[in-house]
Amino acid sequence: MLVLRSLAFNTVFYANLILWLIFAVFPALFLPRRILLAVAIGWSRSSLWLLRVIAGTRCEITGVENIPQGGLMVAAKHQSFVETFALVTVFRNPVFILKRELTWIPFFGWALNRLRMIPVNRGARARALSDVTRRAKVELGQNGRQLLIFPEGTRRAPGAPPAYKFGAAHLYAELGVPCMPVALNTGLYWPRRKFLRRPGTIRIEILPPIKPGLDKMAFQHELQERVETASDRLLAQGRAELAAIGLDPLARS
């Protein structure tokens, strides 16, 4: 049953994505940017609905009351694809830092460019960080947007040792805005590089902001401590729920 529901969800999920790209995203490219952003939010909500209805996987986001007004930085744990679109439903004017290769994809990449997302060339590290910082200052300072980053740079399996990069600390120091840590357990239910979608409740927790003004090392330590402590708690909660139905992916055989 798990395999069949996962197969059904993946089929419908990607079909739904293609339909949104052709019939909603493409026309919205020629309309005001706020319309395209509304389309992105609509697709995100439809995807979460499909995940709940077909795969039996709810997505619960808490801590929304912790989000301050104005420009800010959001530093999220990254275990799965699901948080990349689930957070769009919470932060209403987000700007992502993402691989520039994504902007080369027809329709999808065009939308990323139209939404003024920030592509990064990972092969040019020093220059890339400088370019990202310059673009981020404009988007946060002038436009009051929310910069969403994944401090570990790539998806990490649930329970894997943390591997935080220093780019988040650099941006925090340069931007001078609050940083919202985000903890989650998404990798239990939507694992990376696998097609299985386990039933249960995905939990994404928006933690109280880290105020601007810390030095880089202090911020790095504070961010990792907060995110990892909360994510470990959510991981244990999710594993207990999955174990009750015999689906804990981290259980020893």
XYZ file of N, CA, C and O in Angstrom, residues 90-173:
336
model
N 3.967 30.515 3.872
C 4.085 31.252 5.137
C 4.744 32.611 4.927
O 4.264 33.637 5.425
N 5.864 32.616 4.212
C 6.596 33.855 3.943
C 6.128 34.368 2.587
O 6.515 33.853 1.542
N 5.300 35.389 2.608
C 4.525 35.770 1.436
C 5.308 36.539 0.375
O 4.779 36.781 -0.704
N 6.506 36.991 0.653
C 7.294 37.671 -0.375
C 8.726 37.142 -0.325
O 9.676 37.904 -0.132
N 8.895 35.835 -0.499
C 10.205 35.213 -0.280
C 11.155 35.390 -1.448
O 10.735 35.527 -2.599
N 12.429 35.380 -1.134
C 13.456 35.320 -2.171
C 14.425 34.207 -1.773
O 14.974 34.215 -0.677
N 14.577 33.222 -2.646
C 15.439 32.073 -2.387
C 16.815 32.283 -3.004
O 16.940 32.879 -4.080
N 17.831 31.772 -2.325
C 19.141 31.596 -2.937
C 19.167 30.177 -3.496
O 18.928 29.209 -2.771
N 19.442 30.041 -4.795
C 19.336 28.722 -5.429
C 20.400 28.549 -6.501
O 21.049 29.495 -6.935
N 20.596 27.314 -6.902
C 21.559 26.996 -7.961
C 21.140 27.675 -9.260
O 19.974 27.603 -9.643
N 22.087 28.303 -9.925
C 21.739 29.034 -11.147
C 21.211 28.104 -12.230
O 20.455 28.529 -13.104
N 21.593 26.801 -12.165
C 21.131 25.852 -13.178
C 19.603 25.740 -13.186
O 19.005 25.424 -14.218
N 18.969 25.983 -12.044
C 17.507 25.903 -11.981
C 16.847 26.966 -12.846
O 15.736 26.771 -13.340
N 17.526 28.099 -13.016
C 16.943 29.178 -13.812
C 16.997 28.876 -15.308
O 16.426 29.628 -16.103
N 17.678 27.805 -15.704
C 17.763 27.439 -17.117
C 16.607 26.541 -17.552
O 16.451 26.259 -18.739
N 15.782 26.087 -16.603
C 14.679 25.184 -16.918
C 13.526 25.986 -17.527
O 13.087 26.979 -16.937
N 13.016 25.592 -18.696
C 11.892 26.318 -19.291
C 10.693 26.415 -18.344
O 10.437 25.508 -17.564
N 9.990 27.505 -18.405
C 8.831 27.812 -17.578
C 9.240 28.009 -16.115
O 9.071 29.092 -15.552
N 9.750 26.963 -15.504
C 10.130 27.019 -14.087
C 11.230 28.053 -13.868
O 11.141 28.913 -12.985
N 12.292 27.972 -14.664
C 13.395 28.912 -14.534
C 12.992 30.327 -14.885
O 13.447 31.298 -14.266
N 12.107 30.464 -15.896
C 11.625 31.792 -16.261
C 10.883 32.429 -15.081
O 11.017 33.625 -14.828
N 10.102 31.598 -14.385
C 9.363 32.114 -13.229
C 10.314 32.530 -12.108
O 10.100 33.553 -11.445
N 11.357 31.742 -11.886
C 12.334 32.096 -10.851
C 12.972 33.453 -11.154
O 13.143 34.280 -10.241
N 13.315 33.672 -12.396
C 13.903 34.958 -12.776
C 12.899 36.097 -12.618
O 13.251 37.183 -12.142
N 11.666 35.850 -13.019
C 10.628 36.885 -12.911
C 10.344 37.230 -11.452
O 10.023 38.384 -11.133
N 10.488 36.251 -10.570
C 10.265 36.475 -9.137
C 11.506 37.042 -8.445
O 11.504 37.214 -7.236
N 12.549 37.288 -9.210
C 13.803 37.873 -8.723
C 14.446 37.008 -7.629
O 14.933 37.518 -6.622
N 14.431 35.687 -7.844
C 15.199 34.811 -6.979
C 16.687 35.043 -7.246
O 17.060 35.598 -8.278
N 17.539 34.604 -6.320
C 18.967 34.905 -6.414
C 19.734 33.649 -6.802
O 19.949 32.761 -5.971
N 20.151 33.542 -8.068
C 20.930 32.376 -8.474
C 22.380 32.512 -8.034
O 22.912 33.620 -7.929
N 23.006 31.380 -7.767
C 24.402 31.393 -7.331
C 25.203 30.412 -8.176
O 24.765 29.292 -8.444
N 26.362 30.858 -8.592
C 27.309 30.012 -9.323
C 28.249 29.386 -8.299
O 29.148 30.045 -7.782
N 28.037 28.120 -7.996
C 28.825 27.470 -6.942
C 30.291 27.309 -7.311
O 31.126 27.068 -6.454
N 30.593 27.456 -8.585
C 31.976 27.318 -8.999
C 32.816 28.557 -8.745
O 34.047 28.492 -8.785
N 32.164 29.691 -8.483
C 32.896 30.944 -8.230
C 32.559 31.413 -6.823
O 31.771 32.343 -6.630
N 33.138 30.806 -5.837
C 32.676 30.948 -4.459
C 32.747 32.374 -3.922
O 31.760 32.927 -3.439
N 33.934 32.995 -3.972
C 34.090 34.326 -3.396
C 33.229 35.339 -4.137
O 32.511 36.135 -3.526
N 33.290 35.318 -5.461
C 32.494 36.256 -6.244
C 31.012 35.972 -6.077
O 30.186 36.899 -6.015
N 30.644 34.687 -6.002
C 29.239 34.321 -5.849
C 28.676 34.870 -4.542
O 27.561 35.411 -4.507
N 29.434 34.760 -3.457
C 28.962 35.253 -2.169
C 28.798 36.764 -2.195
O 27.846 37.315 -1.637
N 29.716 37.448 -2.874
C 29.619 38.904 -3.004
C 28.382 39.301 -3.797
O 27.655 40.234 -3.419
N 28.111 38.582 -4.899
C 26.947 38.885 -5.721
C 25.651 38.616 -4.966
O 24.691 39.393 -5.044
N 25.603 37.497 -4.233
C 24.418 37.148 -3.447
C 24.150 38.212 -2.388
O 23.004 38.643 -2.189
N 25.196 38.646 -1.711
C 25.040 39.658 -0.670
C 24.500 40.957 -1.246
O 23.595 41.587 -0.664
N 25.036 41.373 -2.383
C 24.576 42.615 -3.020
C 23.101 42.515 -3.398
O 22.321 43.439 -3.120
N 22.708 41.406 -4.014
C 21.308 41.232 -4.410
C 20.401 41.145 -3.198
O 19.300 41.717 -3.188
N 20.852 40.449 -2.165
C 20.031 40.280 -0.961
C 19.776 41.615 -0.276
O 18.677 41.877 0.230
N 20.776 42.487 -0.241
C 20.615 43.800 0.384
C 19.528 44.610 -0.321
O 18.729 45.303 0.324
N 19.484 44.488 -1.633
C 18.462 45.211 -2.391
C 17.078 44.654 -2.085
O 16.129 45.396 -1.797
N 16.937 43.325 -2.143
C 15.629 42.704 -1.963
C 15.086 42.880 -0.551
O 13.891 43.094 -0.354
N 15.957 42.797 0.454
C 15.508 42.943 1.838
C 15.356 44.409 2.232
O 14.354 44.799 2.848
N 16.355 45.205 1.870
C 16.337 46.592 2.301
C 15.306 47.439 1.588
O 14.523 48.157 2.228
N 15.257 47.345 0.266
C 14.350 48.183 -0.504
C 12.953 47.592 -0.634
O 11.973 48.334 -0.721
N 12.867 46.274 -0.656
C 11.590 45.626 -0.948
C 10.988 44.878 0.240
O 9.886 44.351 0.137
N 11.723 44.805 1.359
C 11.190 44.180 2.568
C 10.883 42.706 2.427
O 9.958 42.191 3.067
N 11.656 41.997 1.599
C 11.385 40.579 1.369
C 12.039 39.708 2.440
O 12.805 40.194 3.282
N 11.728 38.407 2.378
C 12.283 37.431 3.313
C 13.252 36.532 2.543
O 12.843 35.849 1.602
N 14.518 36.548 2.955
C 15.549 35.748 2.294
C 15.554 34.347 2.890
O 15.835 34.166 4.078
N 15.238 33.336 2.094
C 15.207 31.950 2.554
C 16.471 31.230 2.112
O 16.761 31.152 0.914
N 17.211 30.716 3.087
C 18.436 29.986 2.781
C 18.454 28.663 3.553
O 17.766 28.509 4.562
N 19.257 27.747 3.059
C 19.487 26.470 3.732
C 20.962 26.450 4.135
O 21.832 26.244 3.274
N 21.268 26.684 5.402
C 22.662 26.875 5.830
C 23.592 25.698 5.557
O 24.808 25.887 5.479
N 23.030 24.502 5.397
C 23.882 23.348 5.094
C 24.123 23.194 3.592
O 24.898 22.333 3.172
N 23.439 24.005 2.799
C 23.711 24.045 1.367
C 23.001 23.003 0.541
O 22.714 23.220 -0.629
N 22.700 21.855 1.118
C 22.055 20.782 0.385
C 21.253 19.940 1.363
O 21.362 20.102 2.590
N 20.447 19.050 0.840
C 19.620 18.215 1.710
C 20.482 17.235 2.507
O 21.427 16.650 1.967
N 20.104 17.073 3.766
C 20.785 16.136 4.655
C 19.766 15.119 5.149
O 18.625 15.467 5.478
N 20.167 13.862 5.214
C 19.268 12.812 5.679
C 18.926 13.019 7.153
O 19.749 13.549 7.922
N 17.737 12.634 7.588
C 17.375 12.754 9.002
C 18.390 12.017 9.883
O 18.749 10.874 9.608
N 18.853 12.695 10.914
C 19.815 12.093 11.821
C 21.259 12.221 11.389
O 22.171 11.857 12.142
N 21.519 12.737 10.183
C 22.901 12.911 9.721
C 23.577 14.027 10.518
O 22.919 14.983 10.937
N 24.886 13.945 10.732
C 25.586 15.017 11.451
C 25.414 16.347 10.719
O 25.427 16.392 9.484
N 25.224 17.445 11.445
C 25.052 18.746 10.791
C 26.308 19.175 10.049
O 27.424 18.826 10.436
N 26.114 19.934 8.964
C 27.237 20.412 8.160
C 26.940 21.839 7.703
O 26.704 22.102 6.526
N 26.949 22.762 8.656
C 26.589 24.153 8.377
C 27.739 24.882 7.676
O 28.882 24.823 8.116
N 27.405 25.579 6.594
C 28.379 26.401 5.889
C 28.451 27.781 6.550
O 27.572 28.169 7.313
N 29.498 28.534 6.211
C 29.690 29.838 6.832
C 28.968 30.958 6.086
O 28.928 32.095 6.542
N 28.356 30.631 4.943
C 27.666 31.650 4.157
C 26.528 32.305 4.906
O 26.287 33.513 4.762
N 25.806 31.528 5.710
C 24.687 32.095 6.465
C 25.174 33.141 7.459
O 24.554 34.202 7.615
N 26.287 32.860 8.134
C 26.838 33.818 9.093
C 27.297 35.092 8.390
O 27.130 36.205 8.905
N 27.878 34.937 7.203
C 28.310 36.102 6.431
C 27.112 36.980 6.070
O 27.150 38.209 6.238
N 26.038 36.359 5.577
C 24.851 37.116 5.198
C 24.215 37.786 6.413
O 23.781 38.944 6.331
N 24.146 37.078 7.513
C 23.588 37.653 8.742
C 24.346 38.915 9.138
O 23.745 39.944 9.469
N 25.668 38.870 9.102
C 26.482 40.018 9.491
C 26.323 41.166 8.505
O 26.303 42.340 8.906
